[in-house]
Coordinates of C-alpha atoms and ligand atoms in Angstrom, one line a residue:
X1 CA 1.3 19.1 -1.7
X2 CA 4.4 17.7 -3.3
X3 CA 4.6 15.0 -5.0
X4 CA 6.8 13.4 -2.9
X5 CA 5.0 14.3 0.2
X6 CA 1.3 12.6 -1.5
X7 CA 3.3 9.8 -2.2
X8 CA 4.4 8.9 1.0
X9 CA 0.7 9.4 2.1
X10 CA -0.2 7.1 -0.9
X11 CA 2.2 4.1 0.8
X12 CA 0.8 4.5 4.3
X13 CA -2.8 4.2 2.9
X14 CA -1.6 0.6 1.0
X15 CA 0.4 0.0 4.0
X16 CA -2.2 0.7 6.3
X17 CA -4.8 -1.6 3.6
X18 CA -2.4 -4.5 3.9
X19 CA -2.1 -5.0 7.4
X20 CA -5.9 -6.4 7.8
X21 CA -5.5 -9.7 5.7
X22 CA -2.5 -11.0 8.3
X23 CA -5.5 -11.4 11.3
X24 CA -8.0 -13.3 8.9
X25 CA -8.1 -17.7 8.6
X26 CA -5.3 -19.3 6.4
X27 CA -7.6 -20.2 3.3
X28 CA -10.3 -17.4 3.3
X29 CA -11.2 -17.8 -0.7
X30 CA -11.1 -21.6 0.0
X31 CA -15.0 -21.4 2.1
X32 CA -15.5 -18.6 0.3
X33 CA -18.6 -19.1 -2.8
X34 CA -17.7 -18.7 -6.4
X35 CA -19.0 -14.7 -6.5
X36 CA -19.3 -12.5 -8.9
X37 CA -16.2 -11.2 -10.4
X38 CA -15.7 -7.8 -9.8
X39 CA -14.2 -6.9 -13.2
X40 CA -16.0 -7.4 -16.7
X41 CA -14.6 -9.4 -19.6
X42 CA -13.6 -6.1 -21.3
X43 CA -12.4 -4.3 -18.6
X44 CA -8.4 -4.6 -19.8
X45 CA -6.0 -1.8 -21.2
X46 CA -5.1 -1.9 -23.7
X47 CA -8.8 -3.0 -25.2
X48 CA -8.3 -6.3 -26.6
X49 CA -9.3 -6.7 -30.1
X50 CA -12.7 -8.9 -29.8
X51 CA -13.8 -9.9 -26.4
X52 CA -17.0 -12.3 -26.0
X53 CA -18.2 -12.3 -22.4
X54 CA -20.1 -15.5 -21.1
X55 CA -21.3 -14.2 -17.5
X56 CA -22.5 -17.8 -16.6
X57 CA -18.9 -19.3 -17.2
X58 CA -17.4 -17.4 -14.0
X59 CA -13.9 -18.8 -12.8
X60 CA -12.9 -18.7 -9.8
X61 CA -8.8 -19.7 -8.5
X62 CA -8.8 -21.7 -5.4
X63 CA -6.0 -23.8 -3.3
X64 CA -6.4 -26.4 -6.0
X65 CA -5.7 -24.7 -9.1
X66 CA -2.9 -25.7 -10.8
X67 CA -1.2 -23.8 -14.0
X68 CA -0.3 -26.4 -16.8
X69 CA 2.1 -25.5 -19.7
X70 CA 3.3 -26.7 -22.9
X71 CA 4.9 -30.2 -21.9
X72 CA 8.6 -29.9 -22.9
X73 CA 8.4 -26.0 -23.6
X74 CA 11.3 -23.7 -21.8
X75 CA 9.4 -20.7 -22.7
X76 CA 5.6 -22.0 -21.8
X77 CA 7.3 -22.5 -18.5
X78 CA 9.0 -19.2 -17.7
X79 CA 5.7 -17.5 -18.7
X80 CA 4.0 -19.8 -16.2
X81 CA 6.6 -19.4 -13.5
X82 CA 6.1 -15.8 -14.0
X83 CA 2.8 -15.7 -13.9
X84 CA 3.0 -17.6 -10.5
X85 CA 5.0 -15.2 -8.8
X86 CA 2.1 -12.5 -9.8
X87 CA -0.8 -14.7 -8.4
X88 CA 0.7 -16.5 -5.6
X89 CA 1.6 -13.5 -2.9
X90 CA -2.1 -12.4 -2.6
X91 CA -4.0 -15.9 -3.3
X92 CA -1.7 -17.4 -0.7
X93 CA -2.5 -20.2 -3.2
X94 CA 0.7 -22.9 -3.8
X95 CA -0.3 -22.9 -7.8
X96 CA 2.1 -25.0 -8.8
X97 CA 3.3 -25.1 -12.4
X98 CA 3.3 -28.6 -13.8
X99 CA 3.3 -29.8 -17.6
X100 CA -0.2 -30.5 -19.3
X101 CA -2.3 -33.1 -18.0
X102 CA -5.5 -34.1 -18.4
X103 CA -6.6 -34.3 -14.8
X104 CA -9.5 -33.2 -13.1
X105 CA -8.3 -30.1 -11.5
X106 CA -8.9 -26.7 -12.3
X107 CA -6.2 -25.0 -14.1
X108 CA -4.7 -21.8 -15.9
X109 CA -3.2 -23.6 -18.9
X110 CA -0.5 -22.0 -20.9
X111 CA 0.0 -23.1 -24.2
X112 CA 2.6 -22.1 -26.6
X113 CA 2.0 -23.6 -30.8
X114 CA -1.0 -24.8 -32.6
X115 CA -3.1 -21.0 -31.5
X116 CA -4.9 -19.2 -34.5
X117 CA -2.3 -17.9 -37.3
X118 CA -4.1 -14.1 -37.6
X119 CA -2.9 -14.3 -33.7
X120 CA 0.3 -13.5 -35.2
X121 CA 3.8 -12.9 -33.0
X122 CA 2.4 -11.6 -30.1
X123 CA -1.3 -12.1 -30.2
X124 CA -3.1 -14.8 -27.9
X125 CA -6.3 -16.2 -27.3
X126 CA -7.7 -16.1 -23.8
X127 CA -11.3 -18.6 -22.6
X128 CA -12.5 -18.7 -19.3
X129 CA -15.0 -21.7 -18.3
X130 CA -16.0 -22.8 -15.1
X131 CA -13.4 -25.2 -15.3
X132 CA -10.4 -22.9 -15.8
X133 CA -8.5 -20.0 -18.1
X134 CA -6.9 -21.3 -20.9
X135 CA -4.1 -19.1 -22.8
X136 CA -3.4 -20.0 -26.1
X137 CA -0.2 -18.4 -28.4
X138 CA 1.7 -18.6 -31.3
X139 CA 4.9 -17.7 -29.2
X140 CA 6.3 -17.0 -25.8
X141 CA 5.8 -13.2 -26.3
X142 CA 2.4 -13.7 -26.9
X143 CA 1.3 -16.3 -23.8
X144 CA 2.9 -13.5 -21.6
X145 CA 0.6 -10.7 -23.2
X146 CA -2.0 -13.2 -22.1
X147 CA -1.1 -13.6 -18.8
X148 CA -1.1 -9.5 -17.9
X149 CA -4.7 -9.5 -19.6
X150 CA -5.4 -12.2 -16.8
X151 CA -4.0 -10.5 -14.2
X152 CA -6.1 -7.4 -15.1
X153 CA -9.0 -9.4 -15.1
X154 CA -8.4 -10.7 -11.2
X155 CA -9.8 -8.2 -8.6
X156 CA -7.2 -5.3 -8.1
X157 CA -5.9 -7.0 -4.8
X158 CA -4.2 -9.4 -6.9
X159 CA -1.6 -6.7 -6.8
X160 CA -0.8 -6.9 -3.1
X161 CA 2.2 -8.1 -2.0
X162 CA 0.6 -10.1 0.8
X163 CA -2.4 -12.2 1.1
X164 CA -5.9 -10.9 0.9
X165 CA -9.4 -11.9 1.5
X166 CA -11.3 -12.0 -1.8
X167 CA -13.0 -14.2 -4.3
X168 CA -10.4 -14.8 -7.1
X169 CA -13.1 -14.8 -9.5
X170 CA -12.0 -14.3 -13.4
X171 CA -15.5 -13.1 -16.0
X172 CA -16.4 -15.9 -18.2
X173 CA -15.8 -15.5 -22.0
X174 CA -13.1 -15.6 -24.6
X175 CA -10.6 -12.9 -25.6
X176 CA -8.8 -12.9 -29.5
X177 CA -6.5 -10.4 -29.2
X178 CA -3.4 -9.2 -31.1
X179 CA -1.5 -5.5 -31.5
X180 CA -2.4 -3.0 -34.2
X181 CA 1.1 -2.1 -33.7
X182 CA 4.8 -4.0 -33.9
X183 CA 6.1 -1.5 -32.0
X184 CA 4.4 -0.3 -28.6
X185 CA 7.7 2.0 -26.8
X186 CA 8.5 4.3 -23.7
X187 CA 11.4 6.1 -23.5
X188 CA 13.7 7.1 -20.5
X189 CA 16.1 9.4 -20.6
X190 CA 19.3 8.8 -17.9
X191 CA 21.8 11.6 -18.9
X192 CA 19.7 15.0 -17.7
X193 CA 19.3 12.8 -14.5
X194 CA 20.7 9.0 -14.0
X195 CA 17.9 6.9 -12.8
X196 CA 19.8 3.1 -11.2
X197 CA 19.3 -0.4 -12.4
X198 CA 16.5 -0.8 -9.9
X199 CA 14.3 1.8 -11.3
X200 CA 14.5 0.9 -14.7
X201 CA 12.9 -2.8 -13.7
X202 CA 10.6 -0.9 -12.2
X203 CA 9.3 0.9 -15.0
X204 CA 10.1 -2.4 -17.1
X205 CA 7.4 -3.9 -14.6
X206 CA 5.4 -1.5 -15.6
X207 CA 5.7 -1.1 -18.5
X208 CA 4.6 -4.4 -19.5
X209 CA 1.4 -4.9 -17.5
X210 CA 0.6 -2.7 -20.8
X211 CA 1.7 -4.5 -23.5
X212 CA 4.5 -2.2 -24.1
X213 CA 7.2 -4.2 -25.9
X214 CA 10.3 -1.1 -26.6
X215 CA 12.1 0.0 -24.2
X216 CA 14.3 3.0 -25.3
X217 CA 17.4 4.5 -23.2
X218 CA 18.3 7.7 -24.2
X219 CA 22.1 7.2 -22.2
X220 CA 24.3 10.3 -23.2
X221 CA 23.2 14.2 -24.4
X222 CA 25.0 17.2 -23.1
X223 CA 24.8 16.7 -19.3
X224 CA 26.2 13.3 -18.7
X225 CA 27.5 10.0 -20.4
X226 CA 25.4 7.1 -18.5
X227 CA 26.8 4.3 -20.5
X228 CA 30.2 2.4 -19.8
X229 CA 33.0 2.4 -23.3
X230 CA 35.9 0.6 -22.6
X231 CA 37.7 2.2 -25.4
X232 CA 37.1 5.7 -24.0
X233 CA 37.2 5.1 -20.4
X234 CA 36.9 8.6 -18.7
X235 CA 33.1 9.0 -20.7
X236 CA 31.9 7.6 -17.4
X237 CA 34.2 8.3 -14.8
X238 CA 34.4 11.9 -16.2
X239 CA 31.4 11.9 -18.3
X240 CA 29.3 10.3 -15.9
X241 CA 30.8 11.2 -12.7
X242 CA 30.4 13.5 -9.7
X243 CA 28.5 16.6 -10.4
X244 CA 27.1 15.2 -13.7
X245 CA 23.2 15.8 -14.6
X246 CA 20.9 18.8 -14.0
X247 CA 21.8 20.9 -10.9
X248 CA 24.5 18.4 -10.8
X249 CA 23.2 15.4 -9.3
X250 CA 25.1 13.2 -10.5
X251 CA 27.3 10.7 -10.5
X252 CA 25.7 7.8 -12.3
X253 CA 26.0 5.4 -15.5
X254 CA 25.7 2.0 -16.2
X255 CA 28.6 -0.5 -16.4
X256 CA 28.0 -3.2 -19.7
X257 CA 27.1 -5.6 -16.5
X258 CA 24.7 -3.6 -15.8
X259 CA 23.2 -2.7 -19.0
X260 CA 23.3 -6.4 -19.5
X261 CA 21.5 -7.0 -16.3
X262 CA 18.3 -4.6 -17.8
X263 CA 18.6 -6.2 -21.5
X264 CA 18.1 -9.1 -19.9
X265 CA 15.2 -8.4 -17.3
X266 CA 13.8 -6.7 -19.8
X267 CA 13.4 -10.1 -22.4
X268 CA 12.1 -11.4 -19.8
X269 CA 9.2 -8.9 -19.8
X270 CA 9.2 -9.4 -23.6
X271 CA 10.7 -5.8 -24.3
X272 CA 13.3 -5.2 -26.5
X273 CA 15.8 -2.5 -25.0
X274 CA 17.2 0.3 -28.1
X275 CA 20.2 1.8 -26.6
X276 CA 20.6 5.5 -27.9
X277 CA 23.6 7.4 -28.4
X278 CA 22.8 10.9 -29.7
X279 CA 25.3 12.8 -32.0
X280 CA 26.3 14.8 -33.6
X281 CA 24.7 17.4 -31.2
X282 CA 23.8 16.6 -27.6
X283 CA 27.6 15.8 -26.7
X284 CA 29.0 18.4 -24.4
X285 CA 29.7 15.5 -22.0
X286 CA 31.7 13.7 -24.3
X287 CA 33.5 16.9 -25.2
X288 CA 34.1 18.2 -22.3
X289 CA 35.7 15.0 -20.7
X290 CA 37.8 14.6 -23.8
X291 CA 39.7 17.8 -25.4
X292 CA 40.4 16.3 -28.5
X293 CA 36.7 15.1 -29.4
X294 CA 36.8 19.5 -30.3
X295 CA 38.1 21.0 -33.4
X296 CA 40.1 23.4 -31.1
X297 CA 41.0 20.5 -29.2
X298 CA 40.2 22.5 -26.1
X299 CA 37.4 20.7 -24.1
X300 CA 34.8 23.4 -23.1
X301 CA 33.4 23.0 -19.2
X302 CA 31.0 20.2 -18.0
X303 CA 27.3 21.8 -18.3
X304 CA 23.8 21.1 -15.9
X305 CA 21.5 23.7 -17.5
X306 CA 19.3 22.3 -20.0
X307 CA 20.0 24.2 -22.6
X308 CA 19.9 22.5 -26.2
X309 CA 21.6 22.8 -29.5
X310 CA 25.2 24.5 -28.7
X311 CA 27.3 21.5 -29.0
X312 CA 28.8 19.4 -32.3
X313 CA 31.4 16.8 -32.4
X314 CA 34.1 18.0 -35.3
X315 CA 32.6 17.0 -38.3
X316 CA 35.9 17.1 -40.3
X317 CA 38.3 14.9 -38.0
X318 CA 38.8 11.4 -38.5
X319 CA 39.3 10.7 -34.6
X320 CA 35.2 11.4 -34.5
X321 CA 34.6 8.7 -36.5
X322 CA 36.8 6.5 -34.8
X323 CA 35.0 7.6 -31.5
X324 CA 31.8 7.0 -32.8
X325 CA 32.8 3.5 -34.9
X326 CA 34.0 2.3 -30.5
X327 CA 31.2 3.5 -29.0
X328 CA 29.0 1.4 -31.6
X329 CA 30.8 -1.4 -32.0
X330 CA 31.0 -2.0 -28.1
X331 CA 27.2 -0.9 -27.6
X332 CA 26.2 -3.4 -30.3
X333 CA 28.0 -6.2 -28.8
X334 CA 26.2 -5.8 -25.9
X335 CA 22.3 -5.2 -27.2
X336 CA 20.8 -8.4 -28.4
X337 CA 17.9 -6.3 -29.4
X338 CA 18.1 -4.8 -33.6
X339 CA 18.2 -1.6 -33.3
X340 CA 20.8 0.7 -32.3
X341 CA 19.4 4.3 -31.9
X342 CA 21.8 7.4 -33.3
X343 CA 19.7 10.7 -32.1
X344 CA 20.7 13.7 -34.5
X345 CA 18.1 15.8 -33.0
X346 CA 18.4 19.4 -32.4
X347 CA 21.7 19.9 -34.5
X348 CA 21.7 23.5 -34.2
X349 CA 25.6 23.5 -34.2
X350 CA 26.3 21.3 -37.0
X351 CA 25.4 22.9 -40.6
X352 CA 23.2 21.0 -42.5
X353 CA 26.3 20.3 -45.2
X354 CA 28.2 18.7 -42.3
X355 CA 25.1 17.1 -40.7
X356 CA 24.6 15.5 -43.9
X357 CA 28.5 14.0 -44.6
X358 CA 28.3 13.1 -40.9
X359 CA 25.6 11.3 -40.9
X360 CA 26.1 9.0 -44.3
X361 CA 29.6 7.9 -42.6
X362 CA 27.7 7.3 -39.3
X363 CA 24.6 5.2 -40.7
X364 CA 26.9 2.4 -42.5
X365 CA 28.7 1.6 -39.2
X366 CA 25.2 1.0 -37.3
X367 CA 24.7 -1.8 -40.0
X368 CA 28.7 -2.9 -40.0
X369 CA 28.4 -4.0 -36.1
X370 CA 24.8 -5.6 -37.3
X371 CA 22.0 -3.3 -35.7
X372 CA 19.6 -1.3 -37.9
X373 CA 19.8 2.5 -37.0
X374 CA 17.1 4.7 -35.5
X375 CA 17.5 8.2 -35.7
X376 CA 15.1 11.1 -34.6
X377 CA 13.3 12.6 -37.8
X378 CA 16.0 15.5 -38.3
X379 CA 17.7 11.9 -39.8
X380 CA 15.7 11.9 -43.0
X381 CA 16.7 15.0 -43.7
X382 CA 20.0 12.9 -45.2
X383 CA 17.6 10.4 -47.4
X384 CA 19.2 7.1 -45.5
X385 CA 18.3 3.7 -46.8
X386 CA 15.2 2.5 -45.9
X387 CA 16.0 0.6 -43.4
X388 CA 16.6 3.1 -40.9
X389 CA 13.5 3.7 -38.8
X390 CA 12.3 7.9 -38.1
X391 CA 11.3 8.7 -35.4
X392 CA 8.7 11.9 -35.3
X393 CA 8.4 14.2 -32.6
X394 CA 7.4 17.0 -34.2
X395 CA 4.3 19.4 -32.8
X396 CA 2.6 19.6 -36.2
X397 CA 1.2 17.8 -39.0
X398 CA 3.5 18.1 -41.9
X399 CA 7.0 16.9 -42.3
X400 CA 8.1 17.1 -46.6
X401 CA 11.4 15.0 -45.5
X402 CA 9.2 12.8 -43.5
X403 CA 7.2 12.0 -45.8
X404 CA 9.3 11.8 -48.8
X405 CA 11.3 9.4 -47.0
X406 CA 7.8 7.5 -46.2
X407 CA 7.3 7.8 -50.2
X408 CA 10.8 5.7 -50.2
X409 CA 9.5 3.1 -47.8
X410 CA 10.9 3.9 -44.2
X411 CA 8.7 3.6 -41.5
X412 CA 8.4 5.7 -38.6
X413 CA 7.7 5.6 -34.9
X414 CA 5.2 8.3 -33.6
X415 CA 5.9 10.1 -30.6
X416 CA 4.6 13.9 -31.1
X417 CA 5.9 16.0 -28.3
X418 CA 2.5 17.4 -27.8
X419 CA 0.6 13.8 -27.3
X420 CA 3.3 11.7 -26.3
X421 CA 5.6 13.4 -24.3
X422 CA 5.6 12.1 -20.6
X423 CA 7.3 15.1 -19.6
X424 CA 5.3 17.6 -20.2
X425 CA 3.3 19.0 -17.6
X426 CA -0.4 17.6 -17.3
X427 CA -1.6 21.4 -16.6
X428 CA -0.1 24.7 -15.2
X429 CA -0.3 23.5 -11.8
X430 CA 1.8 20.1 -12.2
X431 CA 4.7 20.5 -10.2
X432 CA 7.4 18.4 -12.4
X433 CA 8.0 19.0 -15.8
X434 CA 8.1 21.2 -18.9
X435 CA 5.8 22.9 -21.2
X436 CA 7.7 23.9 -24.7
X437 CA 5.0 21.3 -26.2
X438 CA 2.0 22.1 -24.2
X439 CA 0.2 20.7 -21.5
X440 CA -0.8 17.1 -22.4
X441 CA -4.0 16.1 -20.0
X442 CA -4.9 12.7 -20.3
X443 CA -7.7 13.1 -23.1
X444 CA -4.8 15.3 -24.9
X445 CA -2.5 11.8 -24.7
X446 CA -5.5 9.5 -25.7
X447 CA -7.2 11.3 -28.4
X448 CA -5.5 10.9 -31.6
X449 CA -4.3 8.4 -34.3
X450 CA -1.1 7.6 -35.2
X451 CA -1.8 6.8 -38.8
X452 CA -3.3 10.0 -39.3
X453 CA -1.1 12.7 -37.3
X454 CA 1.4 13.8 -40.1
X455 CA 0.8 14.0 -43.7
X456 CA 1.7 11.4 -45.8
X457 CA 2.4 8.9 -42.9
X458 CA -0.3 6.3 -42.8
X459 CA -1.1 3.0 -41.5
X460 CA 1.4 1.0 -43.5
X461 CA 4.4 3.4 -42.9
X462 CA 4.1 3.6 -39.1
X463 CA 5.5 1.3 -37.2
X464 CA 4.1 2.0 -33.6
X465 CA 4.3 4.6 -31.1
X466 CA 6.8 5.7 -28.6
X467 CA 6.2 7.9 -25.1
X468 CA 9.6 9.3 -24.7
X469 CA 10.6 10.7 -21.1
X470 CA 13.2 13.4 -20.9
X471 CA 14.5 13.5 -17.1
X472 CA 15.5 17.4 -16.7
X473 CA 13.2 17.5 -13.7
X474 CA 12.9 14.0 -12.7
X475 CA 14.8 12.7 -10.2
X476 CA 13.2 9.7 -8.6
X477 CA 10.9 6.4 -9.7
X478 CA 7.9 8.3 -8.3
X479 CA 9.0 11.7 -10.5
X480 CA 9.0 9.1 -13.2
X481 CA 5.8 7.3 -12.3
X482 CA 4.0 10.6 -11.4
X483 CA 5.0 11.6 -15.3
X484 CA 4.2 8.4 -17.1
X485 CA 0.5 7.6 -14.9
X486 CA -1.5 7.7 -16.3
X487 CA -0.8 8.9 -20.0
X488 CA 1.7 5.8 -20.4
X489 CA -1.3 3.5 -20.4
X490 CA -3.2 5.7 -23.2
X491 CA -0.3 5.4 -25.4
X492 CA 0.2 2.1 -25.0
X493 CA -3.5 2.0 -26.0
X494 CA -2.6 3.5 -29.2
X495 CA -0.2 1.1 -30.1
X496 CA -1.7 -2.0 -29.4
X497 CA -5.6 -1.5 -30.0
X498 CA -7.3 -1.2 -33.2
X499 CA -8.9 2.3 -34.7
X500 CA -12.2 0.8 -34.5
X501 CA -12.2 0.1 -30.3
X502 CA -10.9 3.9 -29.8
X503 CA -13.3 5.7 -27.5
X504 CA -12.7 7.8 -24.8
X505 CA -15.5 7.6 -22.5
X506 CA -14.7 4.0 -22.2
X507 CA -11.1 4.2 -21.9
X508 CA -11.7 6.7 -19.1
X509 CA -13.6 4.5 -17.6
X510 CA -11.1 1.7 -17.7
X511 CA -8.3 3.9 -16.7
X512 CA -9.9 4.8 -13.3
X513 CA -10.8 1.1 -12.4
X514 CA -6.8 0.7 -12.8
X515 CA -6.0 2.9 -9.6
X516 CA -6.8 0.8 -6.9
X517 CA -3.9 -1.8 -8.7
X518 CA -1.5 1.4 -8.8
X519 CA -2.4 2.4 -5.3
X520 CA -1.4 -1.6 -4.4
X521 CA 1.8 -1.6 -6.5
X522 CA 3.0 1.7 -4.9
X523 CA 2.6 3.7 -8.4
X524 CA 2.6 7.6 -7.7
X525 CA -0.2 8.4 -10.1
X526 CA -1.7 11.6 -11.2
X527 CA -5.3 12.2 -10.7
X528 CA -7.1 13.6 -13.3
X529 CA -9.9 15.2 -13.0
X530 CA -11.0 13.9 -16.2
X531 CA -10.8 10.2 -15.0
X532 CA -13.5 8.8 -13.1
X533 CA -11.2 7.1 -10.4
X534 CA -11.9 4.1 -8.0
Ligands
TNX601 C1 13.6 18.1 -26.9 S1 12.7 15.8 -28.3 C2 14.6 17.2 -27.0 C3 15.3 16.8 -25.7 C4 14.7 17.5 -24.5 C5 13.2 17.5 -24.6 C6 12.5 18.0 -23.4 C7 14.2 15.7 -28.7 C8 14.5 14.8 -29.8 N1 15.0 16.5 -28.1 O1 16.7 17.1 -25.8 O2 15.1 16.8 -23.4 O3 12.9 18.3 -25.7 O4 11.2 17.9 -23.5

């Protein structure tokens, strides 16, 4: 069956599922007794770092409760409003967000300042009595972490979009949790294929029901240009235009109001967006819309094959630089976020001489406009300063320049094509999809540790993991979500729980108690067969 096709079948079933609740009495969990929750105190992805289940301290959300935050705190607020518009459309409750109180009603308090100091940046503390949930954090970032561990802790209809008839009971206990990880990332890449504004806050959505806190756009590569340069206009209008993309299927890019818009939905989700611009390979697009980007200063044709390594901007000529010192300055003007991500994968066109002089002019501009550069690990290749972060996605387990550039003190995000790669086929059968790493099955995705994967790179140099997703064959938000569910969770796993909790048979077993939320919010999943699946 295709994927589409399934899918479709997928939204009838939830359609079919949501119809029910609209014949039932206005307040059905009101009459309804306090039951017993149907999830367990550690039944959260990623596992939290200590969890303490009290199964006599049950709470249960009625038409009463109330969420309290920080009196005079912005951010407490947001995070409470937010976490509103998540509770109220299947509790049918009015939950009204209101500044602490000491009042008699039960309540999901919110509080930002005072929490536990090894809670770090984004850690929080979670404790469920009879009389209410209370989320405790050191910052904003962290109360919202708080919250999705909530919501996963609600029965899975919590995630329909109209009201249901359940007991909104939440397990008693407390939760201390806080990520192994600073950096927890997906990847999307919009130049093989352009994916619109409204499907990357979908996948932002996503994305952080699971703590993930990176979001990284790969926006040009040989196919298409996807972001809008004022300096170089045609990039998008040529570069991005009709007949762009693999098979071309385009047209598509983002205006800067645009890539505004997702920067900012994204804080709001508490993920940084890393805008990358890969050079000096993966340009044809650039090239071909603009002749004298060439060192014949004849633009070769548009291309949508996916072929790799054939294209180079002129190493030698001052106008690249000049190119490349626009497109950063503008890009960094509009990315509040730190990084600024340069590519220089799959050079095969430039020679490692010209790689190398291209590179040491390139790096200093990143930090000139104020960003710190990212590069893939081909980048270390050039010894940059420290402060530029690798990012591996090799196959095997030794990398010298890798490491030697560890030895030096730069850290490196993990995102091994043959663990993390969402687009690689989950078996022979999977319909979307490539193979040049290997089929990664859910278990393949799961089952390893980033501090231990390459030689030399341990605990202290690594600075999280990243699941990138290349687009050649993906199309649509279900393509993407078919891709990324479930192996996204398992990596997001790895980022944010310790060594210690790692264990398959139980992550299995809270990834298949997940479905019946995917199957709620519309998420095309694949089904494992190694996933015991509700
Ligand atoms: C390799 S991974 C690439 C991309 C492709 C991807 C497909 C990397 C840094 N480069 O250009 O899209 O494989 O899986």
């Amino acid at each position: 069956m295709s994927v589409r096709h399934r899918h479709t079948i997928t939204r009838l079933l939830a359609a079919t599922a949501l119809a029910l609740p609209l014949t039932l009495p206005a307040t059905p969990a009101a009459a309804a007794p306090a039951g017993t929750p149907t999830r367990q105190l550690t039944d959260v992805i990623p596992a939290p770092a200590e969890t303490r289940p009290d199964p006599r301290n049950t709470f249960t959300l009625s038409p009463l409760t109330v969420i309290r935050t920080t009196p005079h705190s912005t951010p407490a607020r947001q995070v409470g409003r937010q976490l509103a518009d998540i509770l109220r459309p299947a509790t049918g409750y009015p939950l009204p967000v209101l500044p602490v109180q000491a009042t008699p009603l039960p309540e999901i308090a919110l509080l930002i300042g005072g929490a536990d100091a090894r809670l770090g940046q984004e850690g929080y503390q979670l404790d469920v009595t009879r009389r209410g949930v209370t989320i405790r954090a050191n910052t904003s970032a962290g109360l919202f972490a708080g919250t999705q561990t909530l919501r996963q802790l609600l029965p899975a209809q919590i995630e329909a979009p109209q009201r249901q008839r359940t007991t909104w009971a939440v397990p008693g206990g407390s939760i201390t949790d806080h990520p192994r990880f600073a950096y927890r990332g997906a990847m999307l890449d919009l130049a093989r294929h352009f994916h619109t504004v409204g499907e990357i806050k979908a996948y932002l959505d996503l994305l952080s029901q699971y703590k993930i806190n990176y979001l990284h756009l790969h926006l040009t590569d040989d196919q298409g240009w996807r972001i809008q340069i004022d300096s170089w206009p045609r990039l998008t209008t040529v570069g991005g235009g009709p007949g762009t993309g693999v098979d071309g299927a385009g047209p598509g890019y983002l205006t800067k109001a645009d890539y505004k818009a997702v920067t900012a939905y994204a804080a709001e989700r508490h993920i940084t967006i890393i805008p990358e611009i890969d050079m000096p390979g993966h340009t044809n697009a650039a090239q071909s819309t603009y002749a004298e980007l060439n060192c014949d200063g004849v633009a070769p044709p548009p291309r949508t094959d996916t072929a790799v390594g054939y294209s180079s901007l002129c190493i030698d000529d001052e106008l690249t630089y000049q190119f490349i010192e626009d497109v950063i300055r503008e890009l960094a003007e509009i990315t509040p976020g730190p990084y600024l991500h340069i590519g220089g994968d799959e050079a095969h066109a430039t020679t490692d001489e010209d790689y190398t002089a291209f590179m040491r002019r390139v790096l200093p501009l990143v930090g000139k406009y104020g960003k710190r550069a990212f590069g893939w690990n081909e980048i270390m290749q050039v010894d940059p300063a420290t402060d530029v972060v690798a990012q591996f996605w090799g196959t095997g387990t030794t990398n010298t320049d890798l490491a030697e550039a560890v030895a030096r003190g730069n850290k490196v995000v993990m995102s091994p094509a043959n663990k993390t790669y969402l687009d690689m086929k989950y078996d022979r059968n999977t319909p979307l999809g490539l193979s040049w790493a290997g089929y990664i099955e859910v278990r393949d995705a799961y089952d390893w540790n980033p501090a231990q994967r390459v030689t030399g790179v341990g605990e202290d140099a690594v600075l999280g993991v990243e699941a990138p997703l290349w687009s050649e064959t993906l199309r649509t938000l279900d393509d993407i979500e078919y891709m990324a569910f479930p192996r996204l969770p398992a990596i997001a796993e790895l980022g944010w729980s310790t060594a210690a909790s790692h264990d398959w048979e139980s992550f299995r077993t809270r990834l298949g108690a997940q479905a019946p939320r995917w199957r709620l919010q519309g998420v095309d999943y694949y089904p494992s067969p190694q996933v015991p699946w509700l």
